[in-house]
Structure formats: C-alpha cells, structure tokens
Amino acid sequence: MTFKSIDFWLSLAALLLLPVTTCTSLANERQEQQEVVADASIGDDDEEADAIDVPITPEGVSEQVICRTGYIVSYNKDTRLPNWVAWHLTAEHLDGDIPRPGSAYHEDEEVPEPRATNDDYRHSGWTRGHICPAGDNKWDSDAMYETFLFSNICPQHSNLNSGVWNQIEMSCRRWAKKYGDIYIVSGPVLFRREHATIGRNKVVVPEAFFKVVVSLNGTPRGIGFICRNEPGGRKKDFYVNTISQVERITGLTFFPLLSQDVAQQVKNQANLDDW
C-alpha cells in the first residue's frame, strides 16, 4: 500500500465525522464520481484520488446520501430502507462508555414521507435491526442516538439479530482493536422478486443482509458476509463470501478508489483465519 493510500483513508476517516450539510452534494456528484472512478485509483498524484470512496449504487436505484456523526447512509425512499451504510470503526471508538438509550428508535425527518415509524414494526413479527450497530458508537452521544434513526434500521429476524449477525458485529470490534481500525459497509439484500412489507408505510423486508470489511493496516485484507433474513443457526464462517461475490449479489461497487493491486488483494479473499 502506498503512502498516498494511507492519506486517502485518513481523509475518509475525517469525512465520516463531517456534519450532515457537508454530504448534501454527494448525491449530486454521484455521476461525476462514477466517471472519476473509471480513470482514477488511490495512489494517483492528482486531485481525482481525493474523490470520496463510498460504494457506487447501481444506476436507477433511489438514493439520498446523508452523513451522520459516525456513518454515511445511502437511503432508498422506495424501500424505506438504507441501500448501504458505511463507517470507519477505530479502536478508540470502542473505548467509549455512552449507554444504549432506552426507547430511542425514531423517524428520520430528513428523508421524505412515507417513511418507517415505530408503528410499522409494532406486531409485525420483525425486530428493528441496526445496520451500523449501536455498539460501534459508544464514543459519542450523537453518534449513538443517530444509530436509532429508521434510515439505519431494517426489519430483521429476531434470531438473526441476536445470533450470527451479532457475532459478526462482535468480530468486527475485535478486528478494529487488533488492527487499530477497519472500514465497514453493510446493508440489506433484495432479491429480484416481489418483497414482503410491514406497516402502513410498507417498509420492505429484506431477503438477506450483507457486510464487507477491509483492513489496510499491515497486510491489506478483506472479507464479506451474506446472511439470509431467517434464523441463523450456523457458525459465522458459513456466511463468509469474498467482497467480489458480495458485489455480484448486491450490484454495489465497494471501495472503488482502491488501487488495482490492493483491490485485487482485499476483494478476492475470504478466510476468517486471515483475521
């Protein structure tokens, strides 16, 4: 990994802490970013290398990009779900003591109506599953509170929520402590079929969830997970995929500005033993 690569990821870490208003232009710049990605890679000595390295959402998918204190979300007004949520998890962030607030789930008034509410989940049979977890945001009260916005929540099977999905979240925290920091993108997977919905606002129930993780400290490494939205009774290694496989399943492009060599290395390996 080049020195320029390190500079880029430090810049991305700073970006994740910018206020919401800073991200307003992200959606407008999406097409320009895609054009830049075609020609630029991290490590180039030009301004293109400073483009924002968030996932590229497939053309035609509804998207509103919003920066929070601890994450960036691409929100989809058609599904009432996030397309993806991206965040930088550091060892320092895991040392916080901000408690998980009670009854903190709330509407995101920055996204258009109709939008998800508590009433949509009530008696639905689905839990309110965090995409960026509260446990990654104990370092700041605003960051913690914002994880309970419904733009960061999906209907999730209770056994998955408290089972293997929780195990993967805890693994990510261990890796952040071990390597100093990691970069995570996570979100719902929607199959090409009619989807179940819940509530008056017709919040879509995902068929599965994905998570991709990259570490650039020391030897670059990456790993992905796909979990069906059903009782997950198997060990987490059953759900391991390469990041390239997750890209094919979701249609998203992750970390598009990584240099070609680093991208090949982190996107085409999937071995828990490497972590």
XYZ file of C-alpha atoms in Angstrom:
275
model
C 0.000 0.000 0.000
C 1.381 3.404 -0.953
C 1.770 6.426 1.276
C -0.925 8.122 -0.816
C -3.276 5.241 0.030
C -2.802 5.932 3.724
C -3.520 9.625 3.136
C -6.773 8.744 1.382
C -8.071 6.558 4.187
C -7.184 9.178 6.756
C -9.231 11.618 4.680
C -12.151 9.170 4.589
C -11.970 8.760 8.352
C -12.280 12.522 8.702
C -15.169 12.564 6.228
C -17.190 10.193 8.363
C -17.215 12.817 11.122
C -18.441 15.712 8.970
C -21.879 17.277 9.624
C -24.915 16.348 7.573
C -24.849 19.503 5.443
C -21.426 18.585 4.066
C -22.881 15.487 2.397
C -25.740 17.203 0.601
C -23.689 17.434 -2.575
C -22.766 13.744 -2.564
C -25.909 12.637 -4.343
C -25.496 15.362 -6.975
C -21.896 14.304 -7.519
C -22.665 10.571 -7.860
C -22.481 10.540 -11.642
C -19.272 12.577 -11.616
C -17.780 10.181 -9.064
C -18.516 7.189 -11.278
C -16.715 8.881 -14.167
C -13.759 9.594 -11.900
C -13.602 6.008 -10.677
C -13.176 4.778 -14.221
C -9.888 6.655 -14.547
C -8.508 7.072 -11.027
C -7.121 4.837 -8.328
C -5.805 5.514 -4.869
C -2.177 6.408 -5.196
C -2.505 8.675 -8.230
C -0.817 12.041 -7.788
C -3.786 14.141 -8.830
C -6.990 15.564 -7.419
C -9.036 12.614 -8.673
C -7.527 10.445 -5.965
C -9.286 12.633 -3.398
C -12.761 11.653 -4.659
C -15.000 10.146 -1.988
C -14.580 6.381 -1.800
C -18.078 5.314 -0.784
C -19.901 2.464 -2.563
C -21.274 3.078 -6.033
C -25.012 2.383 -6.047
C -26.450 0.796 -9.217
C -27.949 3.187 -11.733
C -31.695 3.620 -11.326
C -31.748 2.827 -7.597
C -33.262 5.590 -5.458
C -30.586 7.209 -3.315
C -30.305 10.011 -0.761
C -26.837 10.185 0.775
C -26.625 11.610 4.295
C -23.630 11.978 6.610
C -24.154 11.258 10.290
C -21.744 11.684 13.164
C -20.477 8.124 12.904
C -21.564 6.826 9.493
C -22.698 7.653 5.953
C -26.021 6.257 4.746
C -27.447 5.846 1.263
C -31.197 5.913 1.867
C -33.808 4.494 -0.538
C -37.194 6.246 -0.414
C -38.823 3.440 -2.420
C -37.967 0.657 0.023
C -37.893 2.851 3.195
C -34.516 1.199 3.870
C -30.853 2.080 3.529
C -29.167 0.861 0.348
C -25.947 0.754 2.349
C -24.317 2.255 5.428
C -20.554 2.874 5.587
C -18.434 3.646 8.636
C -14.869 3.718 9.941
C -14.521 1.686 13.127
C -11.454 2.542 15.198
C -10.046 1.008 18.354
C -10.505 4.364 20.089
C -14.235 4.386 19.293
C -14.633 1.100 21.133
C -13.405 2.628 24.391
C -16.468 4.849 24.858
C -18.997 4.451 27.643
C -22.099 6.104 26.133
C -25.018 3.843 27.117
C -27.585 2.481 24.700
C -30.617 4.752 25.179
C -33.991 3.340 26.007
C -36.863 3.724 23.503
C -34.580 5.643 21.157
C -35.877 4.379 17.793
C -37.233 7.338 15.860
C -38.247 8.598 12.441
C -35.634 10.211 10.262
C -37.206 13.548 9.390
C -34.503 14.231 6.812
C -35.958 11.623 4.471
C -39.271 12.044 2.626
C -42.606 10.617 3.683
C -43.806 7.924 3.654
C -41.010 6.656 5.902
C -40.581 3.995 8.556
C -42.002 4.541 12.035
C -42.244 2.527 15.229
C -45.851 1.704 14.355
C -44.712 -0.109 11.216
C -42.681 -2.553 13.315
C -45.233 -2.979 16.100
C -46.725 -6.524 15.988
C -45.011 -7.123 12.629
C -43.032 -10.140 13.794
C -39.761 -8.445 12.806
C -37.161 -6.778 15.023
C -35.643 -3.368 14.335
C -32.208 -4.403 13.093
C -29.377 -1.865 13.107
C -27.132 -1.693 10.053
C -24.468 0.465 11.722
C -24.733 -1.012 15.229
C -25.157 0.985 18.402
C -22.263 -0.976 19.901
C -19.858 0.668 17.431
C -20.898 4.155 18.540
C -20.363 4.302 22.303
C -17.760 7.028 21.768
C -20.273 9.864 21.170
C -23.832 10.545 22.338
C -24.932 11.954 18.950
C -23.370 9.028 17.123
C -25.184 6.607 19.431
C -28.530 8.400 19.055
C -28.267 8.506 15.257
C -27.879 4.736 15.001
C -31.526 4.539 16.104
C -32.810 6.543 13.128
C -35.024 4.325 10.997
C -32.895 5.176 7.950
C -30.273 2.946 9.642
C -32.774 0.183 10.522
C -34.221 -2.802 8.622
C -36.804 -5.453 9.505
C -34.673 -8.361 10.699
C -35.457 -11.824 12.010
C -35.012 -11.834 15.785
C -32.832 -14.961 15.777
C -30.530 -13.484 13.158
C -30.386 -10.151 15.005
C -29.321 -11.709 18.289
C -27.421 -14.609 16.731
C -24.929 -14.763 13.883
C -25.395 -11.095 12.869
C -24.457 -10.083 16.394
C -21.480 -12.449 16.259
C -20.237 -10.776 13.076
C -20.593 -7.350 14.717
C -18.557 -8.510 17.700
C -15.902 -9.933 15.376
C -15.622 -6.550 13.679
C -14.964 -4.920 17.058
C -12.245 -7.439 17.821
C -10.643 -6.760 14.448
C -10.784 -2.998 14.996
C -8.947 -3.458 18.283
C -6.442 -5.866 16.747
C -5.584 -3.764 13.682
C -6.346 -0.280 15.012
C -9.166 0.414 12.587
C -11.299 -1.170 9.864
C -13.720 0.041 7.197
C -17.206 -1.470 7.046
C -20.102 -1.276 4.576
C -23.348 -3.078 5.358
C -26.950 -3.154 4.227
C -29.932 -5.186 3.037
C -30.019 -7.602 0.107
C -33.174 -7.514 -2.016
C -33.751 -10.390 -4.412
C -35.359 -9.802 -7.792
C -38.887 -10.633 -6.770
C -41.880 -9.096 -5.018
C -40.946 -8.225 -1.449
C -42.914 -8.571 1.767
C -43.622 -5.282 3.535
C -44.647 -4.245 7.027
C -46.843 -1.476 8.381
C -48.866 1.346 6.925
C -45.729 2.758 5.316
C -44.925 -0.523 3.551
C -41.365 -0.906 4.787
C -39.707 -3.596 2.669
C -38.498 -6.754 4.431
C -35.038 -7.701 3.059
C -34.381 -11.260 1.968
C -30.825 -11.101 3.306
C -28.100 -8.782 4.634
C -24.509 -8.135 3.605
C -21.433 -6.821 5.356
C -17.983 -6.184 3.858
C -14.909 -5.345 5.917
C -11.466 -4.052 4.900
C -8.312 -3.534 6.960
C -5.387 -1.634 5.440
C -3.012 -1.744 8.396
C -0.158 -4.134 7.743
C -1.132 -6.647 5.094
C -4.348 -5.443 3.389
C -7.190 -7.883 3.957
C -10.879 -8.043 3.230
C -13.869 -10.270 3.908
C -17.596 -10.315 3.187
C -20.702 -11.903 4.678
C -24.167 -12.665 3.305
C -26.823 -13.755 5.820
C -30.348 -14.774 4.882
C -33.025 -12.930 6.854
C -34.069 -16.050 8.714
C -32.987 -17.973 11.816
C -29.222 -18.219 11.525
C -28.240 -21.331 13.421
C -24.858 -21.911 11.781
C -21.432 -20.563 12.649
C -20.425 -17.303 11.014
C -17.873 -18.957 8.714
C -20.830 -20.493 6.827
C -21.828 -16.984 5.715
C -18.388 -15.875 4.506
C -18.057 -14.557 0.942
C -15.426 -12.575 -0.891
C -16.153 -8.883 -1.342
C -16.282 -9.543 -5.099
C -19.038 -12.108 -4.511
C -20.972 -9.593 -2.405
C -20.607 -7.055 -5.224
C -22.118 -9.522 -7.691
C -25.019 -10.281 -5.362
C -25.821 -6.671 -4.429
C -24.839 -4.805 -7.597
C -22.815 -2.381 -5.458
C -19.182 -1.473 -6.091
C -17.214 -1.294 -2.844
C -14.081 0.793 -2.255
C -13.884 1.865 -5.924
C -10.804 4.025 -5.455
C -8.522 1.372 -4.034
C -5.510 0.833 -6.265
C -5.926 -2.154 -8.544
C -3.364 -4.262 -6.681
C -4.908 -3.603 -3.264
C -8.439 -4.100 -4.592
C -7.481 -7.478 -6.066
C -5.995 -8.497 -2.741
C -8.853 -7.462 -0.461
C -11.793 -8.259 -2.735
C -10.867 -11.793 -3.690
C -10.043 -13.396 -0.358
C -12.462 -14.776 2.208
C -10.730 -16.570 5.025
C -11.594 -15.960 8.670
C -8.219 -17.385 9.637
C -6.560 -14.354 7.991
C -8.216 -12.143 10.613
